[in-house]
Amino acid sequence: QVQLMESGGGSVQAGGSLRLSCAASGSTYRTIGYFRPAPGKAREGTREGVAAIGSDGRITYADSVKGRFTISKDNASNTLHLLMNSLKPEDTAMYYCAADRDPCTGDYCYTQVPFFGSRGQGIQVTVSS
């Protein structure tokens, strides 16, 4: 399995920015991204993919974060970053980094992130109004 160590996160006012980082080590992977509990559905255990870098290099985002979040990967340090701008109170959640050995391509790879085989411990993001 891939070991994923998350950092960043914290508390910010609405309209502010935060950056999450996820350092990967151990086994190789082909796809990586972030997911969070679906807004208002955390108790149900429903999760939603936020962003992903697919095995074809394509970057995909959930509609709810498109234009505000930017995912990127530093290959030299094998670290994933998620820059979150224009944060809203509904972005408040525990964010999880996840990776998988299987390929994931196309326009909807971000939807598969909650089901990836390896995940980090999660990191809290809180946005106040």
mmCIF file of C-alpha atoms in Angstrom:
data_model
loop_
_atom_site.group_PDB
_atom_site.id
_atom_site.type_symbol
_atom_site.label_atom_id
_atom_site.label_comp_id
_atom_site.label_asym_id
_atom_site.label_seq_id
_atom_site.Cartn_x
_atom_site.Cartn_y
_atom_site.Cartn_z
ATOM 1 C CA GLN A 1 0.000 0.000 0.000
ATOM 2 C CA VAL A 2 0.915 3.606 -0.442
ATOM 3 C CA GLN A 3 1.598 5.542 2.755
ATOM 4 C CA LEU A 4 0.065 9.009 2.670
ATOM 5 C CA MET A 5 0.908 11.717 5.197
ATOM 6 C CA GLU A 6 -1.240 14.834 5.119
ATOM 7 C CA SER A 7 -0.413 18.309 6.361
ATOM 8 C CA GLY A 8 -1.828 21.799 6.134
ATOM 9 C CA GLY A 9 -5.461 22.559 6.835
ATOM 10 C CA GLY A 10 -6.709 24.582 9.777
ATOM 11 C CA SER A 11 -9.280 27.332 10.302
ATOM 12 C CA VAL A 12 -9.983 30.307 8.070
ATOM 13 C CA GLN A 13 -12.729 32.839 7.445
ATOM 14 C CA ALA A 14 -14.952 32.607 4.405
ATOM 15 C CA GLY A 15 -13.172 33.893 1.338
ATOM 16 C CA GLY A 16 -9.785 32.844 2.643
ATOM 17 C CA SER A 17 -7.323 30.262 1.378
ATOM 18 C CA LEU A 18 -5.638 27.130 2.666
ATOM 19 C CA ARG A 19 -3.237 24.619 1.179
ATOM 20 C CA LEU A 20 -3.230 20.918 1.898
ATOM 21 C CA SER A 21 -0.241 18.688 1.222
ATOM 22 C CA CYS A 22 0.019 14.914 1.003
ATOM 23 C CA ALA A 23 3.416 13.195 1.000
ATOM 24 C CA ALA A 24 3.337 9.759 -0.623
ATOM 25 C CA SER A 25 5.765 6.909 0.049
ATOM 26 C CA GLY A 26 5.981 3.136 -0.165
ATOM 27 C CA SER A 27 4.306 1.421 -3.102
ATOM 28 C CA THR A 28 3.791 3.077 -6.448
ATOM 29 C CA TYR A 29 0.427 4.439 -7.494
ATOM 30 C CA ARG A 30 -1.160 5.617 -10.707
ATOM 31 C CA THR A 31 -3.921 7.891 -9.511
ATOM 32 C CA ILE A 32 -4.169 10.248 -6.562
ATOM 33 C CA GLY A 33 -6.589 12.816 -5.215
ATOM 34 C CA TYR A 34 -8.664 14.172 -2.331
ATOM 35 C CA PHE A 35 -12.112 13.380 -1.018
ATOM 36 C CA ARG A 36 -14.282 14.592 1.876
ATOM 37 C CA PRO A 37 -17.585 13.647 3.487
ATOM 38 C CA ALA A 38 -20.475 14.936 1.389
ATOM 39 C CA PRO A 39 -21.823 18.214 2.855
ATOM 40 C CA GLY A 40 -24.680 17.509 5.220
ATOM 41 C CA LYS A 41 -24.203 13.759 4.833
ATOM 42 C CA ALA A 42 -21.239 13.027 7.082
ATOM 43 C CA ARG A 43 -23.385 10.952 9.443
ATOM 44 C CA GLU A 44 -24.503 8.767 6.550
ATOM 45 C CA GLY A 45 -20.902 8.122 5.628
ATOM 46 C CA THR A 46 -21.418 9.495 2.130
ATOM 47 C CA ARG A 47 -18.183 10.742 0.630
ATOM 48 C CA GLU A 48 -17.508 12.918 -2.379
ATOM 49 C CA GLY A 49 -14.437 13.200 -4.523
ATOM 50 C CA VAL A 50 -12.980 16.695 -4.596
ATOM 51 C CA ALA A 51 -10.158 16.513 -7.149
ATOM 52 C CA ALA A 52 -7.911 13.954 -8.793
ATOM 53 C CA ILE A 53 -4.880 13.542 -11.010
ATOM 54 C CA GLY A 54 -5.661 10.561 -13.192
ATOM 55 C CA SER A 55 -3.267 7.977 -14.549
ATOM 56 C CA ASP A 56 -3.432 9.791 -17.891
ATOM 57 C CA GLY A 57 -2.365 13.036 -16.189
ATOM 58 C CA ARG A 58 -5.777 14.588 -16.564
ATOM 59 C CA ILE A 59 -6.917 16.752 -13.663
ATOM 60 C CA THR A 60 -10.578 16.642 -12.725
ATOM 61 C CA TYR A 61 -12.638 18.481 -10.101
ATOM 62 C CA ALA A 62 -16.022 18.275 -8.492
ATOM 63 C CA ASP A 63 -18.327 21.017 -9.767
ATOM 64 C CA SER A 64 -18.606 22.405 -6.237
ATOM 65 C CA VAL A 65 -14.900 23.309 -6.145
ATOM 66 C CA LYS A 66 -14.120 23.949 -9.793
ATOM 67 C CA GLY A 67 -12.516 27.345 -10.271
ATOM 68 C CA ARG A 68 -11.660 27.637 -6.571
ATOM 69 C CA PHE A 69 -9.437 24.614 -5.848
ATOM 70 C CA THR A 70 -6.253 23.645 -7.666
ATOM 71 C CA ILE A 71 -4.625 20.241 -7.362
ATOM 72 C CA SER A 72 -0.995 19.719 -8.304
ATOM 73 C CA LYS A 73 1.809 17.246 -7.757
ATOM 74 C CA ASP A 74 5.481 17.792 -7.107
ATOM 75 C CA ASN A 75 7.109 14.744 -8.682
ATOM 76 C CA ALA A 76 10.506 15.466 -7.153
ATOM 77 C CA SER A 77 9.155 15.174 -3.618
ATOM 78 C CA ASN A 78 6.225 12.881 -4.498
ATOM 79 C CA THR A 79 3.888 15.301 -2.755
ATOM 80 C CA LEU A 80 0.347 16.218 -3.722
ATOM 81 C CA HIS A 81 -0.973 19.710 -3.040
ATOM 82 C CA LEU A 82 -4.494 21.097 -2.930
ATOM 83 C CA LEU A 83 -4.708 24.876 -2.975
ATOM 84 C CA MET A 84 -8.133 25.991 -1.799
ATOM 85 C CA ASN A 85 -9.164 29.572 -2.571
ATOM 86 C CA SER A 86 -12.413 31.455 -1.969
ATOM 87 C CA LEU A 87 -13.315 29.017 0.760
ATOM 88 C CA LYS A 88 -16.945 28.741 1.846
ATOM 89 C CA PRO A 89 -18.440 27.485 5.128
ATOM 90 C CA GLU A 90 -19.775 24.458 3.233
ATOM 91 C CA ASP A 91 -16.181 23.463 2.470
ATOM 92 C CA THR A 92 -15.747 22.682 6.178
ATOM 93 C CA ALA A 93 -14.862 18.984 6.419
ATOM 94 C CA MET A 94 -12.184 16.420 7.086
ATOM 95 C CA TYR A 95 -10.183 16.096 3.867
ATOM 96 C CA TYR A 96 -8.552 12.806 2.939
ATOM 97 C CA CYS A 97 -5.765 12.149 0.468
ATOM 98 C CA ALA A 98 -6.164 8.844 -1.386
ATOM 99 C CA ALA A 99 -4.210 6.913 -4.003
ATOM 100 C CA ASP A 100 -4.624 3.749 -6.048
ATOM 101 C CA ARG A 101 -2.501 1.395 -8.134
ATOM 102 C CA ASP A 102 -5.220 0.959 -10.734
ATOM 103 C CA PRO A 103 -5.569 3.390 -13.620
ATOM 104 C CA CYS A 104 -8.271 6.016 -13.641
ATOM 105 C CA THR A 105 -8.892 8.111 -16.730
ATOM 106 C CA GLY A 106 -11.510 10.393 -18.206
ATOM 107 C CA ASP A 107 -13.590 13.307 -17.039
ATOM 108 C CA TYR A 108 -14.942 11.744 -13.842
ATOM 109 C CA CYS A 109 -11.889 10.266 -12.165
ATOM 110 C CA TYR A 110 -12.453 12.542 -9.159
ATOM 111 C CA THR A 111 -15.629 10.601 -8.355
ATOM 112 C CA GLN A 112 -13.544 7.448 -7.770
ATOM 113 C CA VAL A 113 -11.195 8.946 -5.174
ATOM 114 C CA PRO A 114 -13.302 7.891 -2.150
ATOM 115 C CA PHE A 115 -12.876 4.260 -3.275
ATOM 116 C CA PHE A 116 -9.096 4.279 -3.771
ATOM 117 C CA GLY A 117 -7.144 1.591 -1.966
ATOM 118 C CA SER A 118 -4.867 3.772 0.154
ATOM 119 C CA ARG A 119 -5.806 6.848 2.155
ATOM 120 C CA GLY A 120 -4.279 9.238 4.665
ATOM 121 C CA GLN A 121 -5.444 9.926 8.186
ATOM 122 C CA GLY A 122 -7.422 12.994 7.184
ATOM 123 C CA ILE A 123 -6.962 16.638 8.056
ATOM 124 C CA GLN A 124 -9.539 19.128 9.240
ATOM 125 C CA VAL A 125 -10.507 22.251 7.317
ATOM 126 C CA THR A 126 -12.857 24.694 9.060
ATOM 127 C CA VAL A 127 -14.298 27.748 7.324
ATOM 128 C CA SER A 128 -16.213 30.249 9.422
ATOM 129 C CA SER A 129 -18.732 32.733 8.071
#
